[in-house]
């Protein structure tokens, strides 16, 4: 995958004389997008289509949001134009599309503060300094997400030594004894994905599966050793090399079982934490930012939200709906900093053709 990494990010200075031609040293963007998940990346492309000077800021080291962090090797079936696509491949396409608009992408940078200044600009305080923008589109998903941890003695010491909360590469599990804990989409997807690759896969779960029916059917037809309901991990063991070597689980009858495991994937869910976003003055409902669905505007002037972070009546948290919301947010952001601009820019074909003509005329 050719995801943009921290090293590749644009290193535009936050301050410096005349960075934007205003002479006051502030590098001012038309639109700043918080979050480089699928919604943020599509918003970045669309903002470029509208001619906006755009930056995208994400706390994670790689772009792609939940798709990169939680399920890079899971297939997605409900995004337009792809009958079936791996999440990591979809992120690659999103990045290539965003790249057409040449946004500044800043990774490994958390936005911690948002305030409107007296001159109407928005100041973002980040883990790397200050950023300035005419408008902001918050595409922050569920905020900073943290996996729920397994509360078993010794498991913390084995994180990175066989215990995973984010599994990324299938190849890391080849020919290993793998145990997966959990019963949601992530756990079931990983069990099905690793079954043909690993030596042996065991799935341990406390209750019923809460995953997509089709994948559960696939799981039940596979050779995965299913230990549910009422089963839970009670101990982990390390080998002499300090790497995970096995674990003990208790079944519904209270009987304990020792099994070999070189790799343990804990997929028991995430704790969503909006973190600093909660303090910026948004109207928040159930950990989401309330928006007007006609404009995607939040209650803070000049600040819009799209994707999983945004809520309104009858909201669907999907990649496809996030993309549509991004278009609405960008169009309204553009008319908010440039009231003379048209709300509807028309079709991309027309815009790109005009742009290509201008480029050709300038070149001659
Ligand atoms: C297991 C699983 C399977 C799924 N399968 C599907 C599917 O098949 N089809 C589908 O349509 N949807 C699916 N979804 C849902 C889909 O992943 C989300 O709808 C989508 O990721 C939302 O995109 P987003 O860009 O709004 O947010 P996210 O992808 O969550 O990205 C948000 C980004 O914002 C960043 N961020 C947050 N706070 C800050 C901050 N303060 N400063 C800087 N950066 C910040 C985060 O680091 C993150 O990178 C699935 C979700 C899960 C968990």
Tab-separated table of N, CA and C and ligand atoms in Angstrom, residues 34-40 57-60 64-67 70-71 74-79 109-111 139-145 185-186 276-277 280 306-309 317-320, ligand 1:
chain	number	residue	atom	x	y	z
A	34	UNK	N	-9.989	17.976	9.449
A	34	UNK	CA	-9.438	17.218	10.587
A	34	UNK	C	-9.834	15.764	10.395
A	35	UNK	N	-8.856	14.902	10.128
A	35	UNK	CA	-9.127	13.478	9.918
A	35	UNK	C	-8.863	13.070	8.484
A	36	UNK	N	-7.976	12.071	8.320
A	36	UNK	CA	-7.636	11.573	6.977
A	36	UNK	C	-8.204	10.185	6.746
A	37	UNK	N	-9.435	9.963	7.258
A	37	UNK	CA	-10.161	8.729	6.933
A	37	UNK	C	-10.756	8.882	5.539
A	38	UNK	N	-11.608	7.952	5.103
A	38	UNK	CA	-12.171	8.056	3.754
A	38	UNK	C	-12.937	9.362	3.534
A	39	UNK	N	-13.649	9.837	4.572
A	39	UNK	CA	-14.411	11.082	4.406
A	39	UNK	C	-13.467	12.269	4.234
A	40	UNK	N	-12.454	12.343	5.094
A	40	UNK	CA	-11.503	13.458	5.027
A	40	UNK	C	-10.747	13.477	3.702
A	57	UNK	N	-5.277	17.145	8.448
A	57	UNK	CA	-4.454	16.843	9.629
A	57	UNK	C	-4.992	15.568	10.282
A	58	UNK	N	-4.114	14.616	10.568
A	58	UNK	CA	-4.566	13.390	11.242
A	58	UNK	C	-3.572	12.981	12.324
A	59	UNK	N	-4.135	12.500	13.429
A	59	UNK	CA	-3.306	12.100	14.573
A	59	UNK	C	-2.545	10.806	14.305
A	60	UNK	N	-3.093	9.968	13.415
A	60	UNK	CA	-2.449	8.673	13.173
A	60	UNK	C	-1.256	8.813	12.226
A	64	UNK	N	-6.196	6.976	6.202
A	64	UNK	CA	-7.157	5.875	5.982
A	64	UNK	C	-8.134	5.680	7.121
A	65	UNK	N	-7.909	6.339	8.259
A	65	UNK	CA	-8.849	6.259	9.383
A	65	UNK	C	-9.092	4.832	9.834
A	66	UNK	N	-10.363	4.503	10.086
A	66	UNK	CA	-10.720	3.178	10.610
A	66	UNK	C	-10.281	2.068	9.657
A	67	UNK	N	-10.278	2.340	8.358
A	67	UNK	CA	-9.954	1.294	7.377
A	67	UNK	C	-8.509	0.839	7.525
A	70	UNK	N	-8.190	-0.289	11.763
A	70	UNK	CA	-8.944	-1.407	12.335
A	70	UNK	C	-9.071	-2.594	11.383
A	71	UNK	N	-9.356	-2.323	10.094
A	71	UNK	CA	-9.654	-3.482	9.233
A	71	UNK	C	-9.035	-3.376	7.842
A	74	UNK	N	-9.889	-6.308	5.456
A	74	UNK	CA	-11.287	-6.736	5.340
A	74	UNK	C	-11.813	-6.231	3.986
A	75	UNK	N	-12.724	-7.004	3.390
A	75	UNK	CA	-13.330	-6.557	2.139
A	75	UNK	C	-14.497	-5.620	2.410
A	76	UNK	N	-14.646	-4.636	1.536
A	76	UNK	CA	-15.787	-3.725	1.582
A	76	UNK	C	-16.581	-3.978	0.295
A	77	UNK	N	-17.902	-4.020	0.412
A	77	UNK	CA	-18.743	-4.372	-0.742
A	77	UNK	C	-19.694	-3.250	-1.135
A	78	UNK	N	-19.746	-2.177	-0.310
A	78	UNK	CA	-20.805	-1.193	-0.544
A	78	UNK	C	-20.274	0.209	-0.802
A	79	UNK	N	-19.116	0.287	-1.510
A	79	UNK	CA	-18.680	1.610	-1.970
A	79	UNK	C	-18.850	1.667	-3.483
A	109	UNK	N	-0.188	14.158	13.722
A	109	UNK	CA	-0.415	15.481	14.312
A	109	UNK	C	-1.844	15.534	14.834
A	110	UNK	N	-1.989	15.633	16.139
A	110	UNK	CA	-3.344	15.672	16.720
A	110	UNK	C	-3.801	17.118	16.883
A	111	UNK	N	-5.045	17.379	16.506
A	111	UNK	CA	-5.606	18.713	16.733
A	111	UNK	C	-6.189	18.725	18.144
A	139	UNK	N	-13.717	15.743	10.166
A	139	UNK	CA	-14.004	14.382	9.652
A	139	UNK	C	-13.296	13.392	10.577
A	140	UNK	N	-13.571	13.544	11.882
A	140	UNK	CA	-12.759	12.867	12.891
A	140	UNK	C	-13.297	11.504	13.314
A	141	UNK	N	-14.232	10.934	12.555
A	141	UNK	CA	-14.710	9.583	12.862
A	141	UNK	C	-15.295	9.492	14.252
A	142	UNK	N	-14.776	8.552	15.021
A	142	UNK	CA	-15.251	8.415	16.403
A	142	UNK	C	-14.313	9.138	17.361
A	143	UNK	N	-13.492	10.022	16.806
A	143	UNK	CA	-12.487	10.701	17.616
A	143	UNK	C	-11.280	9.782	17.735
A	144	UNK	N	-10.488	10.031	18.733
A	144	UNK	CA	-9.322	9.185	18.936
A	144	UNK	C	-9.830	7.862	19.485
A	145	UNK	N	-9.614	6.759	18.729
A	145	UNK	CA	-10.135	5.507	19.255
A	145	UNK	C	-9.040	4.662	19.895
A	185	UNK	N	-17.584	-7.937	14.183
A	185	UNK	CA	-17.112	-8.004	12.798
A	185	UNK	C	-15.611	-8.224	12.710
A	186	UNK	N	-14.885	-7.477	13.518
A	186	UNK	CA	-13.438	-7.518	13.421
A	186	UNK	C	-12.910	-8.919	13.760
A	276	UNK	N	-10.165	15.885	22.847
A	276	UNK	CA	-10.196	17.349	22.870
A	276	UNK	C	-11.414	17.959	22.176
A	277	UNK	N	-12.000	17.238	21.216
A	277	UNK	CA	-13.162	17.782	20.478
A	277	UNK	C	-14.298	18.219	21.397
A	280	UNK	N	-14.397	21.980	22.436
A	280	UNK	CA	-14.343	23.056	21.447
A	280	UNK	C	-15.653	23.837	21.317
A	306	UNK	N	-18.404	16.091	8.771
A	306	UNK	CA	-18.886	15.070	7.824
A	306	UNK	C	-18.348	13.708	8.233
A	307	UNK	N	-19.024	12.659	7.759
A	307	UNK	CA	-18.581	11.303	8.081
A	307	UNK	C	-19.102	10.849	9.428
A	308	UNK	N	-18.462	9.841	9.986
A	308	UNK	CA	-18.967	9.215	11.218
A	308	UNK	C	-19.116	10.184	12.388
A	309	UNK	N	-18.333	11.259	12.390
A	309	UNK	CA	-18.391	12.199	13.523
A	309	UNK	C	-19.682	13.019	13.517
A	317	UNK	N	-23.927	5.588	9.261
A	317	UNK	CA	-22.460	5.693	9.381
A	317	UNK	C	-21.818	4.766	8.364
A	318	UNK	N	-21.660	5.247	7.147
A	318	UNK	CA	-21.074	4.443	6.069
A	318	UNK	C	-20.105	5.293	5.264
A	319	UNK	N	-19.202	4.632	4.563
A	319	UNK	CA	-18.232	5.341	3.732
A	319	UNK	C	-18.972	6.145	2.654
A	320	UNK	N	-19.991	5.523	2.049
A	320	UNK	CA	-20.723	6.176	0.959
A	320	UNK	C	-21.424	7.452	1.436
B	1	LIG	C1	-14.900	-3.500	11.471
B	1	LIG	C2	-15.579	-2.438	10.636
B	1	LIG	C3	-16.077	-2.765	9.400
B	1	LIG	C4	-16.699	-1.772	8.607
B	1	LIG	N1	-17.175	-2.113	7.370
B	1	LIG	C5	-17.764	-1.167	6.568
B	1	LIG	C6	-18.255	-1.483	5.264
B	1	LIG	O1	-18.181	-2.628	4.827
B	1	LIG	N2	-18.815	-0.474	4.522
B	1	LIG	C7	-18.933	0.826	4.983
B	1	LIG	O2	-19.415	1.693	4.246
B	1	LIG	N3	-18.472	1.143	6.232
B	1	LIG	C8	-17.903	0.198	7.028
B	1	LIG	N4	-17.471	0.523	8.284
B	1	LIG	C9	-17.653	1.918	8.729
B	1	LIG	C10	-16.592	2.837	8.089
B	1	LIG	O3	-15.302	2.352	8.402
B	1	LIG	C11	-16.776	4.261	8.587
B	1	LIG	O4	-18.067	4.714	8.224
B	1	LIG	C12	-15.708	5.177	7.994
B	1	LIG	O5	-14.414	4.783	8.374
B	1	LIG	C13	-15.942	6.628	8.433
B	1	LIG	O6	-14.931	7.398	7.867
B	1	LIG	P1	-14.479	8.776	8.514
B	1	LIG	O7	-13.443	9.327	7.597
B	1	LIG	O8	-15.684	9.606	8.799
B	1	LIG	O9	-13.855	8.393	9.941
B	1	LIG	P2	-12.616	7.449	10.304
B	1	LIG	O10	-12.379	6.431	9.268
B	1	LIG	O11	-12.864	6.981	11.690
B	1	LIG	O12	-11.363	8.445	10.317
B	1	LIG	C14	-11.304	9.488	11.269
B	1	LIG	C15	-9.874	9.993	11.368
B	1	LIG	O13	-9.859	11.181	12.174
B	1	LIG	C16	-8.681	11.182	12.955
B	1	LIG	N5	-8.874	12.041	14.139
B	1	LIG	C17	-9.825	11.941	15.107
B	1	LIG	N6	-9.669	12.929	16.020
B	1	LIG	C18	-8.592	13.663	15.606
B	1	LIG	C19	-7.911	14.833	16.127
B	1	LIG	N7	-8.332	15.452	17.253
B	1	LIG	N8	-6.815	15.304	15.455
B	1	LIG	C20	-6.373	14.691	14.309
B	1	LIG	N9	-6.977	13.593	13.785
B	1	LIG	C21	-8.072	13.105	14.425
B	1	LIG	C22	-8.494	9.719	13.335
B	1	LIG	O14	-7.132	9.473	13.653
B	1	LIG	C23	-8.944	8.988	12.043
B	1	LIG	O15	-7.840	8.711	11.179
B	1	LIG	C24	-16.839	-0.452	9.084
B	1	LIG	C25	-16.330	-0.109	10.357
B	1	LIG	C26	-15.721	-1.092	11.132
B	1	LIG	C27	-15.175	-0.716	12.489
